[in-house]
Amino acid sequence: MRHLLGIGDLSRDQIERLLDRADSLAQLLERENKKLPTLSGRTIVSLFFENSTRTSSSFDLAAKRLSADTVSIRAQGSSVTKGESLRDTVQTLSAYGPAAIVVRSPFVGAPGMVTRWTDAAVINAGDGKHEHPTQALLDAYTLRNRLGSLDGKNVWIIGDVLHSRVARSNILALTKLGARVTVCGPPTLIPREIEALGCSVSYTLEGSNEADVLYVLRMQNERMAAGDNFIPSVGEYAKRFQINGERLGARQLLMHPGPVNRGVELSPDVVDAPQSLITEQVAAGVVVRMAVFYELLAGRGEPEGGQKRATAVAPMPDGATR
Ligand code: NCD
């Protein structure tokens, strides 16, 4: 594995290998000293062109726990947009010879473009509404810890599926691991032909009480244009699709990638209910992202160029160095 651009590129074996790696890293992290020397002397650059709390902090912590040096760049709104400026930024930062570049972008396919401009391994931390592979891996890891195997498990993904990269990556990951996935929401928020990814579709919550897992999504207002009317009103949406204490069974597990809009997709009380895995998902983010760095980088030497080119010290004719 050279880059991690999407779950679509991974086989079941590759996903399971990453989850197994995360398991063994989690065991190592139980000791008092949480730092491993694996990436000592190597640099990891994070480029976040969209807001992030959980994803950026856990990538950062994951890199630090593996002893890498980290550089984080955040560009908000229009200061860095697409095309040339992304390329310029990547090429500039590649001069430091990073081992990996983590990219979050509002543009579908941006991380794939970055692979053409750097020797570093590229990790997709979310590209528009396309994929968010490390989120799906940490969700699969969290579920595997709870349920053992995902084979035959019934997972409902509920809410704004249309704008959700988390939904897409999770449908791919969970079905590859043997789960049955149903996506649920109003027809305006379910993409056409989503069944092609291997899931079923439901436009009502009827039947969701049979699910082992309810995975609820945020209404992604930032991906909707002004004037788009995907739902009649937030109140109407909540009435039909909000997961509340009555709709969450005692033996069902509740997941959400965060950030939660309490009172919209989830009622405030269920966020902290015993069935909620939301905090476990956040904690899993660190070990799973460590596992991704480990798989992509451990045992692989520095790429040619970059730091080597930038820091090579030419010998002086008299044998001294400058
Ligand atoms: C998700 C994202 O950014 O795609 N959040 C996350 O990474 N934890 C989902 C969201 O923003 O609703």
PDB file of C-alpha atoms in Angstrom, residues 105-244:
ATOM      1  CA  SER A 105     -10.091  19.106   0.964  1.00  0.00           C
ATOM      2  CA  PRO A 106     -13.576  20.153  -0.124  1.00  0.00           C
ATOM      3  CA  PHE A 107     -12.724  18.876  -3.613  1.00  0.00           C
ATOM      4  CA  VAL A 108     -13.357  15.295  -4.673  1.00  0.00           C
ATOM      5  CA  GLY A 109     -10.123  13.676  -5.845  1.00  0.00           C
ATOM      6  CA  ALA A 110      -7.752  16.270  -4.337  1.00  0.00           C
ATOM      7  CA  PRO A 111      -5.642  13.680  -2.436  1.00  0.00           C
ATOM      8  CA  GLY A 112      -5.178  11.699  -5.655  1.00  0.00           C
ATOM      9  CA  MET A 113      -3.899  14.853  -7.356  1.00  0.00           C
ATOM     10  CA  VAL A 114      -1.465  15.430  -4.493  1.00  0.00           C
ATOM     11  CA  THR A 115       0.184  12.045  -5.170  1.00  0.00           C
ATOM     12  CA  ARG A 116       1.388  13.461  -8.491  1.00  0.00           C
ATOM     13  CA  TRP A 117       3.196  16.384  -6.861  1.00  0.00           C
ATOM     14  CA  THR A 118       5.107  14.699  -4.051  1.00  0.00           C
ATOM     15  CA  ASP A 119       7.148  11.601  -3.234  1.00  0.00           C
ATOM     16  CA  ALA A 120       5.385  11.348   0.131  1.00  0.00           C
ATOM     17  CA  ALA A 121       2.697   8.796   0.956  1.00  0.00           C
ATOM     18  CA  VAL A 122      -0.670  10.577   0.737  1.00  0.00           C
ATOM     19  CA  ILE A 123      -3.537   9.934   3.147  1.00  0.00           C
ATOM     20  CA  ASN A 124      -7.053  11.147   2.421  1.00  0.00           C
ATOM     21  CA  ALA A 125      -8.561  12.799   5.516  1.00  0.00           C
ATOM     22  CA  GLY A 126     -11.798  13.553   3.630  1.00  0.00           C
ATOM     23  CA  ASP A 127     -12.273  14.799   0.051  1.00  0.00           C
ATOM     24  CA  GLY A 128     -15.550  16.606  -0.525  1.00  0.00           C
ATOM     25  CA  LYS A 129     -18.432  14.176  -0.440  1.00  0.00           C
ATOM     26  CA  HIS A 130     -16.337  11.355  -1.846  1.00  0.00           C
ATOM     27  CA  GLU A 131     -14.391   9.343   0.773  1.00  0.00           C
ATOM     28  CA  HIS A 132     -13.104   9.536   4.333  1.00  0.00           C
ATOM     29  CA  PRO A 133     -11.269   6.213   4.611  1.00  0.00           C
ATOM     30  CA  THR A 134      -9.715   6.605   8.070  1.00  0.00           C
ATOM     31  CA  GLN A 135     -13.149   7.420   9.536  1.00  0.00           C
ATOM     32  CA  ALA A 136     -14.555   4.187   8.117  1.00  0.00           C
ATOM     33  CA  LEU A 137     -11.557   2.233   9.407  1.00  0.00           C
ATOM     34  CA  LEU A 138     -11.963   3.621  12.914  1.00  0.00           C
ATOM     35  CA  ASP A 139     -15.690   2.886  12.798  1.00  0.00           C
ATOM     36  CA  ALA A 140     -15.044  -0.680  11.677  1.00  0.00           C
ATOM     37  CA  TYR A 141     -12.427  -1.018  14.415  1.00  0.00           C
ATOM     38  CA  THR A 142     -14.850   0.277  17.061  1.00  0.00           C
ATOM     39  CA  LEU A 143     -17.556  -2.127  15.899  1.00  0.00           C
ATOM     40  CA  ARG A 144     -15.200  -5.090  15.695  1.00  0.00           C
ATOM     41  CA  ASN A 145     -14.151  -4.436  19.302  1.00  0.00           C
ATOM     42  CA  ARG A 146     -17.801  -4.491  20.374  1.00  0.00           C
ATOM     43  CA  LEU A 147     -19.258  -7.182  18.163  1.00  0.00           C
ATOM     44  CA  GLY A 148     -16.321  -9.413  17.324  1.00  0.00           C
ATOM     45  CA  SER A 149     -16.979 -10.097  13.671  1.00  0.00           C
ATOM     46  CA  LEU A 150     -19.077  -7.836  11.418  1.00  0.00           C
ATOM     47  CA  ASP A 151     -20.191 -10.795   9.300  1.00  0.00           C
ATOM     48  CA  GLY A 152     -23.977 -10.735   8.922  1.00  0.00           C
ATOM     49  CA  LYS A 153     -24.419  -7.679  11.162  1.00  0.00           C
ATOM     50  CA  ASN A 154     -27.222  -5.291  10.231  1.00  0.00           C
ATOM     51  CA  VAL A 155     -26.094  -1.634  10.070  1.00  0.00           C
ATOM     52  CA  TRP A 156     -28.355   1.323   9.269  1.00  0.00           C
ATOM     53  CA  ILE A 157     -26.723   4.588   8.156  1.00  0.00           C
ATOM     54  CA  ILE A 158     -29.277   7.347   8.731  1.00  0.00           C
ATOM     55  CA  GLY A 159     -29.460  10.971   7.615  1.00  0.00           C
ATOM     56  CA  ASP A 160     -27.778  13.175   5.016  1.00  0.00           C
ATOM     57  CA  VAL A 161     -26.201  10.379   2.979  1.00  0.00           C
ATOM     58  CA  LEU A 162     -26.091  12.560  -0.141  1.00  0.00           C
ATOM     59  CA  HIS A 163     -23.367  14.861   1.192  1.00  0.00           C
ATOM     60  CA  SER A 164     -21.563  12.314   3.330  1.00  0.00           C
ATOM     61  CA  ARG A 165     -18.123  10.952   2.555  1.00  0.00           C
ATOM     62  CA  VAL A 166     -18.389   9.076   5.838  1.00  0.00           C
ATOM     63  CA  ALA A 167     -21.424   7.175   4.525  1.00  0.00           C
ATOM     64  CA  ARG A 168     -19.692   6.237   1.276  1.00  0.00           C
ATOM     65  CA  SER A 169     -16.514   4.989   2.957  1.00  0.00           C
ATOM     66  CA  ASN A 170     -18.504   3.147   5.611  1.00  0.00           C
ATOM     67  CA  ILE A 171     -20.789   1.397   3.126  1.00  0.00           C
ATOM     68  CA  LEU A 172     -17.681   0.138   1.330  1.00  0.00           C
ATOM     69  CA  ALA A 173     -15.771  -0.858   4.468  1.00  0.00           C
ATOM     70  CA  LEU A 174     -18.607  -2.473   6.390  1.00  0.00           C
ATOM     71  CA  THR A 175     -19.907  -4.474   3.424  1.00  0.00           C
ATOM     72  CA  LYS A 176     -16.368  -5.677   2.629  1.00  0.00           C
ATOM     73  CA  LEU A 177     -16.216  -6.892   6.225  1.00  0.00           C
ATOM     74  CA  GLY A 178     -19.457  -8.835   5.760  1.00  0.00           C
ATOM     75  CA  ALA A 179     -22.088  -6.481   7.247  1.00  0.00           C
ATOM     76  CA  ARG A 180     -25.464  -5.752   5.615  1.00  0.00           C
ATOM     77  CA  VAL A 181     -25.854  -1.998   5.238  1.00  0.00           C
ATOM     78  CA  THR A 182     -29.081  -0.025   4.745  1.00  0.00           C
ATOM     79  CA  VAL A 183     -28.983   3.726   4.121  1.00  0.00           C
ATOM     80  CA  CYS A 184     -31.986   5.694   5.322  1.00  0.00           C
ATOM     81  CA  GLY A 185     -33.184   9.268   4.897  1.00  0.00           C
ATOM     82  CA  PRO A 186     -35.562  11.404   2.874  1.00  0.00           C
ATOM     83  CA  PRO A 187     -35.309  10.729  -0.896  1.00  0.00           C
ATOM     84  CA  THR A 188     -33.758  14.189  -1.397  1.00  0.00           C
ATOM     85  CA  LEU A 189     -30.793  13.182   0.786  1.00  0.00           C
ATOM     86  CA  ILE A 190     -30.152   9.704  -0.648  1.00  0.00           C
ATOM     87  CA  PRO A 191     -27.980   9.699  -3.784  1.00  0.00           C
ATOM     88  CA  ARG A 192     -29.374   7.928  -6.819  1.00  0.00           C
ATOM     89  CA  GLU A 193     -27.969   4.509  -7.482  1.00  0.00           C
ATOM     90  CA  ILE A 194     -26.263   4.320  -4.098  1.00  0.00           C
ATOM     91  CA  GLU A 195     -27.279   0.634  -4.149  1.00  0.00           C
ATOM     92  CA  ALA A 196     -24.408   0.120  -6.576  1.00  0.00           C
ATOM     93  CA  LEU A 197     -22.098   0.404  -3.557  1.00  0.00           C
ATOM     94  CA  GLY A 198     -23.711  -2.717  -2.108  1.00  0.00           C
ATOM     95  CA  CYS A 199     -26.300  -1.304   0.311  1.00  0.00           C
ATOM     96  CA  SER A 200     -30.114  -1.238   0.534  1.00  0.00           C
ATOM     97  CA  VAL A 201     -32.181   1.947   0.749  1.00  0.00           C
ATOM     98  CA  SER A 202     -35.058   2.913   3.036  1.00  0.00           C
ATOM     99  CA  TYR A 203     -36.916   6.217   2.998  1.00  0.00           C
ATOM    100  CA  THR A 204     -38.392   5.684   6.453  1.00  0.00           C
ATOM    101  CA  LEU A 205     -37.106   4.392   9.787  1.00  0.00           C
ATOM    102  CA  GLU A 206     -39.466   1.444   9.586  1.00  0.00           C
ATOM    103  CA  GLY A 207     -37.405  -1.703  10.126  1.00  0.00           C
ATOM    104  CA  SER A 208     -34.531   0.118  11.834  1.00  0.00           C
ATOM    105  CA  ASN A 209     -35.460  -1.573  15.109  1.00  0.00           C
ATOM    106  CA  GLU A 210     -34.030  -4.781  13.586  1.00  0.00           C
ATOM    107  CA  ALA A 211     -30.589  -3.203  13.160  1.00  0.00           C
ATOM    108  CA  ASP A 212     -27.603  -4.051  15.339  1.00  0.00           C
ATOM    109  CA  VAL A 213     -26.145  -0.593  14.742  1.00  0.00           C
ATOM    110  CA  LEU A 214     -27.680   2.817  14.020  1.00  0.00           C
ATOM    111  CA  TYR A 215     -25.002   5.026  12.449  1.00  0.00           C
ATOM    112  CA  VAL A 216     -26.368   8.573  12.334  1.00  0.00           C
ATOM    113  CA  LEU A 217     -25.040  11.379  10.115  1.00  0.00           C
ATOM    114  CA  ARG A 218     -24.961  15.138  10.498  1.00  0.00           C
ATOM    115  CA  MET A 219     -26.961  17.382   8.197  1.00  0.00           C
ATOM    116  CA  GLN A 220     -24.049  18.784   6.112  1.00  0.00           C
ATOM    117  CA  ASN A 221     -25.301  22.313   5.558  1.00  0.00           C
ATOM    118  CA  GLU A 222     -21.912  23.498   4.334  1.00  0.00           C
ATOM    119  CA  ARG A 223     -22.271  21.289   1.248  1.00  0.00           C
ATOM    120  CA  MET A 224     -25.702  22.666   0.358  1.00  0.00           C
ATOM    121  CA  ALA A 225     -26.066  25.792  -1.762  1.00  0.00           C
ATOM    122  CA  ALA A 226     -28.199  28.651  -0.456  1.00  0.00           C
ATOM    123  CA  GLY A 227     -31.770  28.079  -1.583  1.00  0.00           C
ATOM    124  CA  ASP A 228     -31.452  24.273  -1.740  1.00  0.00           C
ATOM    125  CA  ASN A 229     -34.447  22.718  -0.045  1.00  0.00           C
ATOM    126  CA  PHE A 230     -33.452  19.202   0.826  1.00  0.00           C
ATOM    127  CA  ILE A 231     -35.803  19.059   3.811  1.00  0.00           C
ATOM    128  CA  PRO A 232     -39.060  20.931   4.517  1.00  0.00           C
ATOM    129  CA  SER A 233     -37.735  22.096   7.907  1.00  0.00           C
ATOM    130  CA  VAL A 234     -35.389  20.901  10.626  1.00  0.00           C
ATOM    131  CA  GLY A 235     -38.407  20.178  12.836  1.00  0.00           C
ATOM    132  CA  GLU A 236     -40.039  18.029  10.169  1.00  0.00           C
ATOM    133  CA  TYR A 237     -36.777  16.197   9.534  1.00  0.00           C
ATOM    134  CA  ALA A 238     -36.317  15.533  13.264  1.00  0.00           C
ATOM    135  CA  LYS A 239     -39.871  14.248  13.519  1.00  0.00           C
ATOM    136  CA  ARG A 240     -39.259  11.636  10.838  1.00  0.00           C
ATOM    137  CA  PHE A 241     -35.579  10.744  11.197  1.00  0.00           C
ATOM    138  CA  GLN A 242     -34.161  11.914  14.522  1.00  0.00           C
ATOM    139  CA  ILE A 243     -32.880   9.041  16.659  1.00  0.00           C
ATOM    140  CA  ASN A 244     -34.213   9.542  20.159  1.00  0.00           C
TER     141      ASN A 244
END
